[in-house]
XYZ file of C-alpha atoms in Angstrom:
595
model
C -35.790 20.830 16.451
C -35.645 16.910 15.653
C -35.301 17.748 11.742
C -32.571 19.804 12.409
C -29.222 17.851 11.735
C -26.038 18.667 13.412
C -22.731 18.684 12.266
C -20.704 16.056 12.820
C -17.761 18.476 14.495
C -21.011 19.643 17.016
C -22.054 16.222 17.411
C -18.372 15.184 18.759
C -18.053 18.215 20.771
C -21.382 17.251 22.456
C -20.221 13.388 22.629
C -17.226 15.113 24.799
C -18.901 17.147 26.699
C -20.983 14.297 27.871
C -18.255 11.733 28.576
C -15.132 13.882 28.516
C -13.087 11.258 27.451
C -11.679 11.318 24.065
C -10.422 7.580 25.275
C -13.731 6.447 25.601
C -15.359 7.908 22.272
C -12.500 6.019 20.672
C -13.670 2.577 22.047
C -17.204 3.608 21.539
C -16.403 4.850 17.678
C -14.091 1.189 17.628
C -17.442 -0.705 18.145
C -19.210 1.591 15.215
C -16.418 0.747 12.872
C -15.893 -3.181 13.856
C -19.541 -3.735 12.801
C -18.917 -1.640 9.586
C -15.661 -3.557 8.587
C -17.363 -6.741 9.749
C -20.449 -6.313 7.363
C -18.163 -5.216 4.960
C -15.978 -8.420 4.748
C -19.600 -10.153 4.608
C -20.328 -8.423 1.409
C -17.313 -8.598 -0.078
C -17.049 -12.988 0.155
C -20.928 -12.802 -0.954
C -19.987 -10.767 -3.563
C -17.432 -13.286 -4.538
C -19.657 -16.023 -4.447
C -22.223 -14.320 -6.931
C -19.412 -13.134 -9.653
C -18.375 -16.796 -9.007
C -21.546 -18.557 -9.685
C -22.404 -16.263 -12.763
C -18.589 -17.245 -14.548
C -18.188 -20.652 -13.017
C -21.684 -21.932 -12.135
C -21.347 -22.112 -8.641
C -20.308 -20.452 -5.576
C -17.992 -23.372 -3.591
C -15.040 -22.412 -2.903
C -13.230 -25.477 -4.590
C -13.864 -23.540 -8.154
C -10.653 -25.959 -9.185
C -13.163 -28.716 -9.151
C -15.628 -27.131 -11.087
C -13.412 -25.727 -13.699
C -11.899 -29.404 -13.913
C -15.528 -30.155 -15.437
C -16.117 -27.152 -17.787
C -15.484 -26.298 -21.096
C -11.724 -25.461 -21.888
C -13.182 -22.063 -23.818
C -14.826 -21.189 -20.207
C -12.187 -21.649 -18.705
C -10.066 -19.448 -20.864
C -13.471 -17.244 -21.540
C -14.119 -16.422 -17.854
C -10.980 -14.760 -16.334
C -10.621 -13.231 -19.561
C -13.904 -11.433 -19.622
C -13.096 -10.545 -16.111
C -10.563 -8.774 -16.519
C -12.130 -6.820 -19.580
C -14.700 -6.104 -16.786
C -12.254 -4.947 -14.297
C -9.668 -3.029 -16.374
C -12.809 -0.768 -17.436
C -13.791 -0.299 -14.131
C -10.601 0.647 -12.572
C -9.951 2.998 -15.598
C -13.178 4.911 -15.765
C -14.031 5.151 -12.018
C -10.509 4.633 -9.810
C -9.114 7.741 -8.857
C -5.665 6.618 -9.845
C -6.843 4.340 -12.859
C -4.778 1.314 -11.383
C -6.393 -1.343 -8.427
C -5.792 -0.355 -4.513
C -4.230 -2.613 -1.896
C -3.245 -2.900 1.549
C 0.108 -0.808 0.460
C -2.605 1.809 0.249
C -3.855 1.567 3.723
C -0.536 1.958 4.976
C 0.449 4.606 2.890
C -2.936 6.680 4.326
C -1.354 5.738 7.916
C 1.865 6.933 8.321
C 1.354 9.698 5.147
C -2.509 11.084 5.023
C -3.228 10.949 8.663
C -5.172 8.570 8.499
C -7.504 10.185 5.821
C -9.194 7.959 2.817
C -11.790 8.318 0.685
C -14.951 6.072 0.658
C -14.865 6.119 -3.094
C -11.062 4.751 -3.213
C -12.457 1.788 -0.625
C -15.888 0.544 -2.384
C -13.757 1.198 -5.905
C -11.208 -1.096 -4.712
C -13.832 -3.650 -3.628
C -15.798 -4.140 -6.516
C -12.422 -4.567 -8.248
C -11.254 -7.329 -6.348
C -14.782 -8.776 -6.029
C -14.822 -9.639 -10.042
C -11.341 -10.154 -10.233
C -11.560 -13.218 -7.340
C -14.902 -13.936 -8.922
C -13.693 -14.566 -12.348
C -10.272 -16.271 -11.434
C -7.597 -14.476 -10.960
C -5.177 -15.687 -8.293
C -5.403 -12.930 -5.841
C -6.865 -12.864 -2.407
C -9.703 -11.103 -1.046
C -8.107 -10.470 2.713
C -6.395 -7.695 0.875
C -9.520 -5.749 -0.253
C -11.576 -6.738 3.231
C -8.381 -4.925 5.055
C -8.851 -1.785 2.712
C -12.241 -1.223 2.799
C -12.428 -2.137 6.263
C -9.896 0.874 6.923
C -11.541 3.399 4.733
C -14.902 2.725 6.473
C -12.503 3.651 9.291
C -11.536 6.774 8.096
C -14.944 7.681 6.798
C -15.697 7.609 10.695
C -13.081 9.811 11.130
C -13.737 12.553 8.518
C -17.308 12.574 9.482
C -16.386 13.486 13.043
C -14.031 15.441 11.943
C -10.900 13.880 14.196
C -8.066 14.564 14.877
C -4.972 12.925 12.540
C -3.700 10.714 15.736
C -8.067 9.185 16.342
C -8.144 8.712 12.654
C -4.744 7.015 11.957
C -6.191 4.459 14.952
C -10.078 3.968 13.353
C -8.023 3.177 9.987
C -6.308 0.874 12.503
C -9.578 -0.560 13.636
C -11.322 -1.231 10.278
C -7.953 -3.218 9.252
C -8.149 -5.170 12.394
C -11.751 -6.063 11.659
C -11.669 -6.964 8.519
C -8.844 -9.160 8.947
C -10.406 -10.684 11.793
C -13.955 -11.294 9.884
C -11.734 -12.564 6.803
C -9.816 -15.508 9.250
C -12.102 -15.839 12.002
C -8.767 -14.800 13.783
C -9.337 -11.553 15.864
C -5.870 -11.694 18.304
C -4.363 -11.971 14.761
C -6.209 -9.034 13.385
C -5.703 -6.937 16.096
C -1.814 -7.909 15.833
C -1.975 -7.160 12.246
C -3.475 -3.682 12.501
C -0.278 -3.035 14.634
C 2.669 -4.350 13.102
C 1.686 -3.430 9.745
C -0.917 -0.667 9.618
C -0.378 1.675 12.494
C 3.332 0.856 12.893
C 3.387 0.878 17.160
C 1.607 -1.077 20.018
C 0.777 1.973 22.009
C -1.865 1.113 25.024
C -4.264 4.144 23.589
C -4.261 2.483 20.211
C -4.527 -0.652 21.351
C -7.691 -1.644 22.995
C -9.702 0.317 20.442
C -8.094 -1.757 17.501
C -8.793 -4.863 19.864
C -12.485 -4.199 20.387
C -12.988 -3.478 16.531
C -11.460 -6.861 15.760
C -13.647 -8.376 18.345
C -16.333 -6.990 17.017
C -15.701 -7.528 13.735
C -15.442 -11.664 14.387
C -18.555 -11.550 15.997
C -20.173 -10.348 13.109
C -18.508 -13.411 10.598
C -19.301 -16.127 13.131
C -22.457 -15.049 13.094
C -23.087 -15.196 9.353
C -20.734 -17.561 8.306
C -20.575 -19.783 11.594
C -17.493 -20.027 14.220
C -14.770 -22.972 12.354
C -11.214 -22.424 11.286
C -10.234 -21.474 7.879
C -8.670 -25.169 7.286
C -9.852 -28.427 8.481
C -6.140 -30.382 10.351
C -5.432 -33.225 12.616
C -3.704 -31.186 15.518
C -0.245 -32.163 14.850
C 2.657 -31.705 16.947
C 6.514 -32.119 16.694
C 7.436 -35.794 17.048
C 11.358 -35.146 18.307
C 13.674 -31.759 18.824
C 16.021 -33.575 16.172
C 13.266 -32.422 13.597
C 14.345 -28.657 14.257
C 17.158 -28.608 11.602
C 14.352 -30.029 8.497
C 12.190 -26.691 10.281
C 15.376 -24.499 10.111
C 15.239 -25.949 6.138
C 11.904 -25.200 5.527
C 12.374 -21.697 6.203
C 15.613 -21.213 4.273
C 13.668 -22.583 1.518
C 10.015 -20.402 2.379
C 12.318 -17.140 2.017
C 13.768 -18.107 -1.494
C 10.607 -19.239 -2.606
C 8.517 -15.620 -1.152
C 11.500 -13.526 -2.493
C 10.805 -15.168 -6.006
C 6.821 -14.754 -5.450
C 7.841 -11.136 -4.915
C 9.928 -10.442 -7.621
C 7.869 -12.203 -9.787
C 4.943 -10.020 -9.557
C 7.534 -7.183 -9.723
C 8.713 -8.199 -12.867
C 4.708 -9.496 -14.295
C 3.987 -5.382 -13.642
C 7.148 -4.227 -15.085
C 6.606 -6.250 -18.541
C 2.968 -5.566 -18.803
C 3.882 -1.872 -18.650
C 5.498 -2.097 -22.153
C 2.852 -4.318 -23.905
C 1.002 -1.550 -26.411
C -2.883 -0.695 -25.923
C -4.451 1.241 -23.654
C -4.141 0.019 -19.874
C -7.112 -1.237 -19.530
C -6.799 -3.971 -21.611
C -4.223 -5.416 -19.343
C -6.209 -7.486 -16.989
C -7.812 -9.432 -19.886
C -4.320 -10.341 -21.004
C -3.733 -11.457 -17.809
C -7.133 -13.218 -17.117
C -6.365 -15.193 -20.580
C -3.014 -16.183 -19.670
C -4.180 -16.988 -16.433
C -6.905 -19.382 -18.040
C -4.547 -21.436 -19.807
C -2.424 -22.224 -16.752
C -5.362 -23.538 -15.160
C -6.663 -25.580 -18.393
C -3.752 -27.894 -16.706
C -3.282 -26.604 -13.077
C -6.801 -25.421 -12.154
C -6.264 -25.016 -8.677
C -4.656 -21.658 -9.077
C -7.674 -20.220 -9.955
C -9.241 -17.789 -7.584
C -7.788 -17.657 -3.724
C -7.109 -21.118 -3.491
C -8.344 -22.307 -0.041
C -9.509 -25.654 -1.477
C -6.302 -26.204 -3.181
C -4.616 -25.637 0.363
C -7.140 -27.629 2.687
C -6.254 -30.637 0.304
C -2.020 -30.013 0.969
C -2.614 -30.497 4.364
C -5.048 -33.304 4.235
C -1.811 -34.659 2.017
C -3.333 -35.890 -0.288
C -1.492 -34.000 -3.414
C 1.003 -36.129 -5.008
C 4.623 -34.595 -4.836
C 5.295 -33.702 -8.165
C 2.052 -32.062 -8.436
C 2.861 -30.505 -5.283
C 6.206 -28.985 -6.639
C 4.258 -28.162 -9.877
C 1.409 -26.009 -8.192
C 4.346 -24.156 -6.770
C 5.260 -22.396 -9.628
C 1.855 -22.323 -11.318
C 0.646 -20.180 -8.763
C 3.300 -18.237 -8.500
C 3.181 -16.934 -12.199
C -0.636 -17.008 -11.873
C -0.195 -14.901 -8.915
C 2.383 -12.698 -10.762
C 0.214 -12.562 -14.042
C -2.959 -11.366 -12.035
C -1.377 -8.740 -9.934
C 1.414 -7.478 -12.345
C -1.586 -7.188 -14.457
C -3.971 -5.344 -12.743
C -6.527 -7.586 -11.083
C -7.323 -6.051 -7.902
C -6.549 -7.953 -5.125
C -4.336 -9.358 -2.160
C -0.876 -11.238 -1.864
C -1.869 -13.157 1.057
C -3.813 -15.360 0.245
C -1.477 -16.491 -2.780
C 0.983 -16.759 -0.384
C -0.725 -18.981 2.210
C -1.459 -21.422 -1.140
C 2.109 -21.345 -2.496
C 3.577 -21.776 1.339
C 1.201 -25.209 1.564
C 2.381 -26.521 -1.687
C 6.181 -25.948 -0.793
C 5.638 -27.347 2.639
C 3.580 -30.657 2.215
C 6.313 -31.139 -0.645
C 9.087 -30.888 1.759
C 7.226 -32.557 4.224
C 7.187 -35.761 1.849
C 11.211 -35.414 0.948
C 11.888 -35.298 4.616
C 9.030 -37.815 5.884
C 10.587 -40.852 3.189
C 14.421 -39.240 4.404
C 13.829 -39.873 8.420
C 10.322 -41.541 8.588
C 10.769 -41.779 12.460
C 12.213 -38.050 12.893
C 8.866 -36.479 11.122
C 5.559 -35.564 12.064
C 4.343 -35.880 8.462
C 3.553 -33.772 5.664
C 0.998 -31.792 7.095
C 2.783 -30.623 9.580
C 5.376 -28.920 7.283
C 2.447 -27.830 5.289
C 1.146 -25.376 8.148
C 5.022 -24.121 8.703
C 5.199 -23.762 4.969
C 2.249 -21.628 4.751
C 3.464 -19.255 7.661
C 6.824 -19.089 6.675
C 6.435 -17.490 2.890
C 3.133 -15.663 3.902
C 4.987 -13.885 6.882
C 8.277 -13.499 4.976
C 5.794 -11.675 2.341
C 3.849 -9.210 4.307
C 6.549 -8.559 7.009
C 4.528 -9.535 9.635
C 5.704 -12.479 11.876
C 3.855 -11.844 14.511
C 0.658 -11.447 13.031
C 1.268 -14.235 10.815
C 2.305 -16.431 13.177
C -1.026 -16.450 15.059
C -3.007 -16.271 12.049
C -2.127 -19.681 11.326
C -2.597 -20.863 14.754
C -6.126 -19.511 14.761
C -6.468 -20.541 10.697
C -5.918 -23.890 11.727
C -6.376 -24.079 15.223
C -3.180 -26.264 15.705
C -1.489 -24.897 18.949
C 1.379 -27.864 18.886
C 3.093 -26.533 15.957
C 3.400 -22.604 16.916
C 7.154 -22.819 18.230
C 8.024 -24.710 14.700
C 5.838 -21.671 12.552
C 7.519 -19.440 14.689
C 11.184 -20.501 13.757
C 10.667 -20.851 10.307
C 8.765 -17.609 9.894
C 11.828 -15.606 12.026
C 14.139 -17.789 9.124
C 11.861 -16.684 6.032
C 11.414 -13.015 7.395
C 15.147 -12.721 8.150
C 16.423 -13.932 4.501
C 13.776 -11.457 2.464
C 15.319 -8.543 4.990
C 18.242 -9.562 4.344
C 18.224 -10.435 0.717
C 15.564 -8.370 -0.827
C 15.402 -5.542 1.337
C 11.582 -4.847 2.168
C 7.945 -6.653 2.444
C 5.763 -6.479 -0.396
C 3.827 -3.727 0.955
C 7.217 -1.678 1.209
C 8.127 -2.545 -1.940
C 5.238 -1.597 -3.857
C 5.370 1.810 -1.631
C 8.767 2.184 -2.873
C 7.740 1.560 -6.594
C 4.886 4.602 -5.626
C 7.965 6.657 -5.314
C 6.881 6.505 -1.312
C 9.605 5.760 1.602
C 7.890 5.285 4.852
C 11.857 5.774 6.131
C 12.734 8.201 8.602
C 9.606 8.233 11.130
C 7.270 10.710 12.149
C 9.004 13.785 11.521
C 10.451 12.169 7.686
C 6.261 11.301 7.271
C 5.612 15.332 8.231
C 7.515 16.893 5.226
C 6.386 14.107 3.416
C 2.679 15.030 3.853
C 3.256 18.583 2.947
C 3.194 19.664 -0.652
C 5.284 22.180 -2.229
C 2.433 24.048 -3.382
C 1.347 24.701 -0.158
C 4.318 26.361 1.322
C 5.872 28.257 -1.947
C 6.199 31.787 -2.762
C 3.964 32.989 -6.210
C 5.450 36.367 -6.114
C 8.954 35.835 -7.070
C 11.638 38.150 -8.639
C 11.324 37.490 -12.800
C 13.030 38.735 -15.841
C 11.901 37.983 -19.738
C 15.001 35.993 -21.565
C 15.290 39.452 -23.890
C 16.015 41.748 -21.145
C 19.353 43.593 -21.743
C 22.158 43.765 -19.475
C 20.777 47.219 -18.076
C 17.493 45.469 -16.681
C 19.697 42.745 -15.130
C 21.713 45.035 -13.273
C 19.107 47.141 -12.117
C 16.854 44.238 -10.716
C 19.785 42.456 -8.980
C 20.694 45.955 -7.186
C 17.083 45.984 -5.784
C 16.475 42.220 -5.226
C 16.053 41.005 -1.496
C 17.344 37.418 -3.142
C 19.807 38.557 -5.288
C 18.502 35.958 -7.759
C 16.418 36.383 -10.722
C 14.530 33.788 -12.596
C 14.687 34.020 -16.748
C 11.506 32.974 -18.231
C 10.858 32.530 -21.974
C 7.279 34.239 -23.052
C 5.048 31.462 -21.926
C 6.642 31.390 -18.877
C 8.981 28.516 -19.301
C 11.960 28.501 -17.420
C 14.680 29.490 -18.690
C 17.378 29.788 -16.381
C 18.697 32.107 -13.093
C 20.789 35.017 -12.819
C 22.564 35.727 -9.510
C 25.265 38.473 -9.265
C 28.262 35.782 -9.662
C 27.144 35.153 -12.782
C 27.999 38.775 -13.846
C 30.833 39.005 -12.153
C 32.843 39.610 -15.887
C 30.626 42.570 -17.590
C 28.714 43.582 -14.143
C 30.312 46.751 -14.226
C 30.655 47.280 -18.277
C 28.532 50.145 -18.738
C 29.328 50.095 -22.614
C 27.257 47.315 -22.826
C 23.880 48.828 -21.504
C 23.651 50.893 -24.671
C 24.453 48.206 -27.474
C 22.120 45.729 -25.839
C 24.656 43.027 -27.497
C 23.860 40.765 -24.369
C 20.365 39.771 -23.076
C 19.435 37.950 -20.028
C 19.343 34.633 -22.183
C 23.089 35.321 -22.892
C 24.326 35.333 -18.850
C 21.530 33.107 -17.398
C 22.547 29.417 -15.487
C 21.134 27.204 -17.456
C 19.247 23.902 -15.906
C 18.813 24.805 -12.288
C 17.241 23.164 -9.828
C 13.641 22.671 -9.988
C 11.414 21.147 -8.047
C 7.734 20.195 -9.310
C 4.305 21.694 -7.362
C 2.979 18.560 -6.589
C 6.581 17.388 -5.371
C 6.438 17.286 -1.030
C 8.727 18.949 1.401
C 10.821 15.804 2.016
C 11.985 16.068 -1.735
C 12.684 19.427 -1.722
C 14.662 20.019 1.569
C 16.662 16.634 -0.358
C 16.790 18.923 -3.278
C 17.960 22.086 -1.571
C 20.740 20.246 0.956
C 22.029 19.054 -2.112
C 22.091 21.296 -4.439
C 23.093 24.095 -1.662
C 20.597 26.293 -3.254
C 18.803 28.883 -0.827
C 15.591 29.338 -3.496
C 14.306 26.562 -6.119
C 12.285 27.015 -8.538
C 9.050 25.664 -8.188
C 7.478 24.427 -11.959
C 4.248 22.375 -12.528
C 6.304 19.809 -14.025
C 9.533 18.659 -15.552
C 8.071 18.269 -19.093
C 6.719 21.460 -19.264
C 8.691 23.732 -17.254
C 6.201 26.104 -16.446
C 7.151 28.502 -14.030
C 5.069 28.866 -10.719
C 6.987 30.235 -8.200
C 9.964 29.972 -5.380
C 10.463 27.252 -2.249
C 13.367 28.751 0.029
C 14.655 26.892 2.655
C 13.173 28.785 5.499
C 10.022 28.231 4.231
C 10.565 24.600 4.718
C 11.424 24.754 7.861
C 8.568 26.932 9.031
C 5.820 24.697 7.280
C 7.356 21.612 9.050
C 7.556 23.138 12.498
C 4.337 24.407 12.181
C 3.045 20.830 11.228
C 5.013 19.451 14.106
C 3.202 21.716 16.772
C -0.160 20.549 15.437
C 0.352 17.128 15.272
C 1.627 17.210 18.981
C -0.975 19.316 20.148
C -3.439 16.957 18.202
C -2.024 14.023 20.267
C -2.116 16.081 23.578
C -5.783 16.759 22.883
C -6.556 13.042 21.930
C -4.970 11.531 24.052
C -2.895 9.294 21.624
């Protein structure tokens, strides 16, 4: 009897029966996956530190300094080899053959249900743990928040929950690892809302709250309980310093809508550089190496390099300098392939642009500023929130990063600035951006996020109404006077579409009997070339787009553009049905849950 094992499904069902509260096994499961996310994030920055102390000789995290006393061939050798490392790894055992980020997470969210795999999540880990390790300017909040979720959803497929209790245990793993990454659990919970689960719904909420909790319990007690960044509590010396704040953020939004583009435009050039894909990453670790054999303090996430902005003690020009150098650092990393987060880069290049215009404005109206290090911490929450999308989260993970509460309403008005001009300018967050470049639109809300879940291949019809190209006129006739449809679809011998035939297009020789005989006309001859087609692995969203414009009834259904192969029909009711259908379950899902 005790070395029998239970399914997880039975297990749950007995969990229910026992507290009857699918409320409360949430909170309970919320705990489970808080410690996992937690231990997670612990393993992850240890990980770091051992890649680090193999390629750099040491695992502090001012690698800047270090590197300043190596070898210029180890500095160029390191991230190099890195990314040789992690360009084979991402080819040979990532599902998709390219690194996973938080745009992942999200997509799983509002998309998958909730539903990850734990290969995608310790993949994506080891990735970013060599790529930080060796160099490359990425962060590793970015690869906490995604394993941390897709320990969260391994929860949830175990148990076998319901899409509404998974999509909020992916909510709580984010929110814990985030929390264990900044020591800042309001923030993570915050941060599992605004940008992972997309709503502040009281179910959702204290769940996500007691993971992040949870999860900062477990980092204080391994790493100890300090803030991220060491600061004099600063505060704002007069209300007539407002308008330099109201500056700062103009300037945080140009400078995060070039960070953004940048690593758009790193990823679009690497894409035409010849070689196999792998070899990517060590292009980028190289070029990466010889920015820092002059600006080493882009190297790796760059926490040092920021602590020492806001002690102010980085010259101006040098200042202005690091701001581009880790910007293309950041760019070169990400476009090409290191695994890895944004934020972190972000954080570094908002310091740099703030304790510079901190300096400009401090010698402008010495009596009117707080000082450099003040604009420093509203730097660093302006371009990191106008990055992510995520004001509010931001906002308070700089208060708890730096434990400065003075300054809040300042980060607050030059984050709402910075957010604002990327909406307004650029269109979308990173996250949505990248989503977008997926071919994914998160646009449109739970019912758009239904059709888009659904395949095509799911929902067609195999047995469709077919003629060969060389049928004569005879055949067409005949089939078109039996067919339900009144369409027939032309395929060549390997079953390549050819075209359709509908009665309109024999409206002219329908009726010409002297035709049948002389078999002068085949079904090649009369067919509509180029119709609409629709690929299997295509989802409902595209195709209802598809059929509304087209004003098709049926579409042909193919495995692909290239080839043409023909698999089957999609008609519009069948869309329909498969989304109503999916609409019932999710509600009753929700009903059941509670969600």
């Amino acid at each position: 009897m005790f070395g029998r094992q239970l399914r997880p499904s039975r297990l749950l069902m007995r969990a229910r029966r026992i507290i009857r509260n699918d409320q409360l096994i949430l909170v309970v499961l919320a705990v489970v996956v808080g410690a996992l996310a937690g231990i997670g994030t612990i393993l992850i920055r240890e990980g770091i530190d051992w890649v680090q102390t193999i390629g750099f000789g040491s695992p502090d995290e001012s690698i800047f300094s270090m590197a300043s006393d190596l070898a210029w061939w180890v500095v160029l050798l390191v991230p190099t080899a890195g990314g040789l490392i992690v360009g084979l790894f991402i080819y040979w055992v990532m599902p998709e053959k390219k690194p996973q980020s938080v745009a992942k997470v999200i997509e799983a969210s509002a998309l998958r249900g909730g539903r990850m795999t734990i290969r995608e999540g310790f993949g994506a880990a080891v990735a970013s743990v060599i790529s930080i390790g060796s160099g490359a300017s990425v962060g590793r909040e970015g690869p906490a928040i995604h394993l941390g979720a897709t320990l969260g959803a391994w929860v949830a497929r175990r148990l076998h929950l319901t899409r509404s209790l998974s999509r909020a245990l992916l909510g709580c793993g984010a929110a814990a690892a985030v929390a264990a990454s900044f020591n800042a659990p309001i923030a993570g919970a915050l941060f599992a809302h605004e940008v992972v689960v997309g709503h502040f719904a009281l179910s959702a909420f204290a769940p996500i709250v007691i993971a992040s909790v949870v999860g900062t319990i477990f980092a204080r007690a391994y790493f100890g309980d300090f803030p991220a960044f060491s600061v004099f509590e600063q505060s704002l010396v007069s209300i007539w310093e407002f308008p330099a704040v109201i500056g700062l953020g103009v300037a945080s939004g140009i400078t995060a809508i070039i960070l953004m583009r940048s690593v758009m435009v790193a990823e679009d050039q690497f894409k035409k550089v010849p070689g196999p894909t792998w070899t990517h990453p060590a292009i980028a670790g190289f070029l990466v190496g010889l920015i820092a054999l002059v600006f080493p303090q882009v190297l790796g996430v760059g926490y040092a390099a920021t602590n020492d902005a806001m002690q102010t003690i980085i010259p101006l020009q040098f200042l202005i300098a690091l701001v581009f150098a880790k910007i293309l650092a950041t760019a070169l990393s990400l476009g090409g392939g290191f695994g890895g987060g944004i934020f972190t880069p972000s954080l570094m290049v908002g310091a740099m642009l703030g304790g510079a215009y901190g300096i400009v404005a401090t010698s402008i109206f010495p009596d009117l500023s707080s000082g450099p290090g003040a604009y420093t911490i509203i730097g660093m929450g302006a371009v990191a929130a106008a990055v992510l999308g995520a004001p509010i989260s931001t906002t308070l993970i700089v208060f708890e990063l730096t434990d400065n509460y003075p300054l809040t309403i300042a980060v607050m008005v030059a984050v709402v600035i910075a957010t604002v001009m990327v909406q307004q300018f650029n269109g979308r967050s990173y996250f949505s951006w990248q989503l977008e470049r997926a071919g994914l639109d998160l646009k449109g809300g739970f019912e758009a996020a239904l059709l888009r879940s659904i395949k095509v291949s799911k929902v067609m019809t195999k047995e469709s109404e077919t003629i060969p190209v060389s049928a004569g006129i005879a055949e067409i006739r005949h089939l078109l006077q039996e067919s339900p449809t009144g369409e027939l679809f032309v395929l060549k011998e390997d079953r390549e579409l050819f075209g359709t035939i509908t009665l309109h297009d024999l409206h002219d020789i329908a009726f010409e009997s002297d035709l049948d005989m002389d078999n002068l006309i085949n079904a090649g001859d009369v067919a509509r070339l180029h119709p609409p087609v629709i690929d299997l692995d295509d989802d409902l969203q595209t195709a209802n787009k598809l059929i509304r414009d087209s004003g098709e009834h049926y579409i042909a259904v193919v495995d692909d553009h290239k080839s043409m192969k023909f698999q089957g029909t999609l008609h519009e009711t069948e869309v329909m049905v498969a989304y109503n259908r999916a609409l019932v379950e999710a509600r009753e899902e929700e009903h059941q849950s509670g969600i």
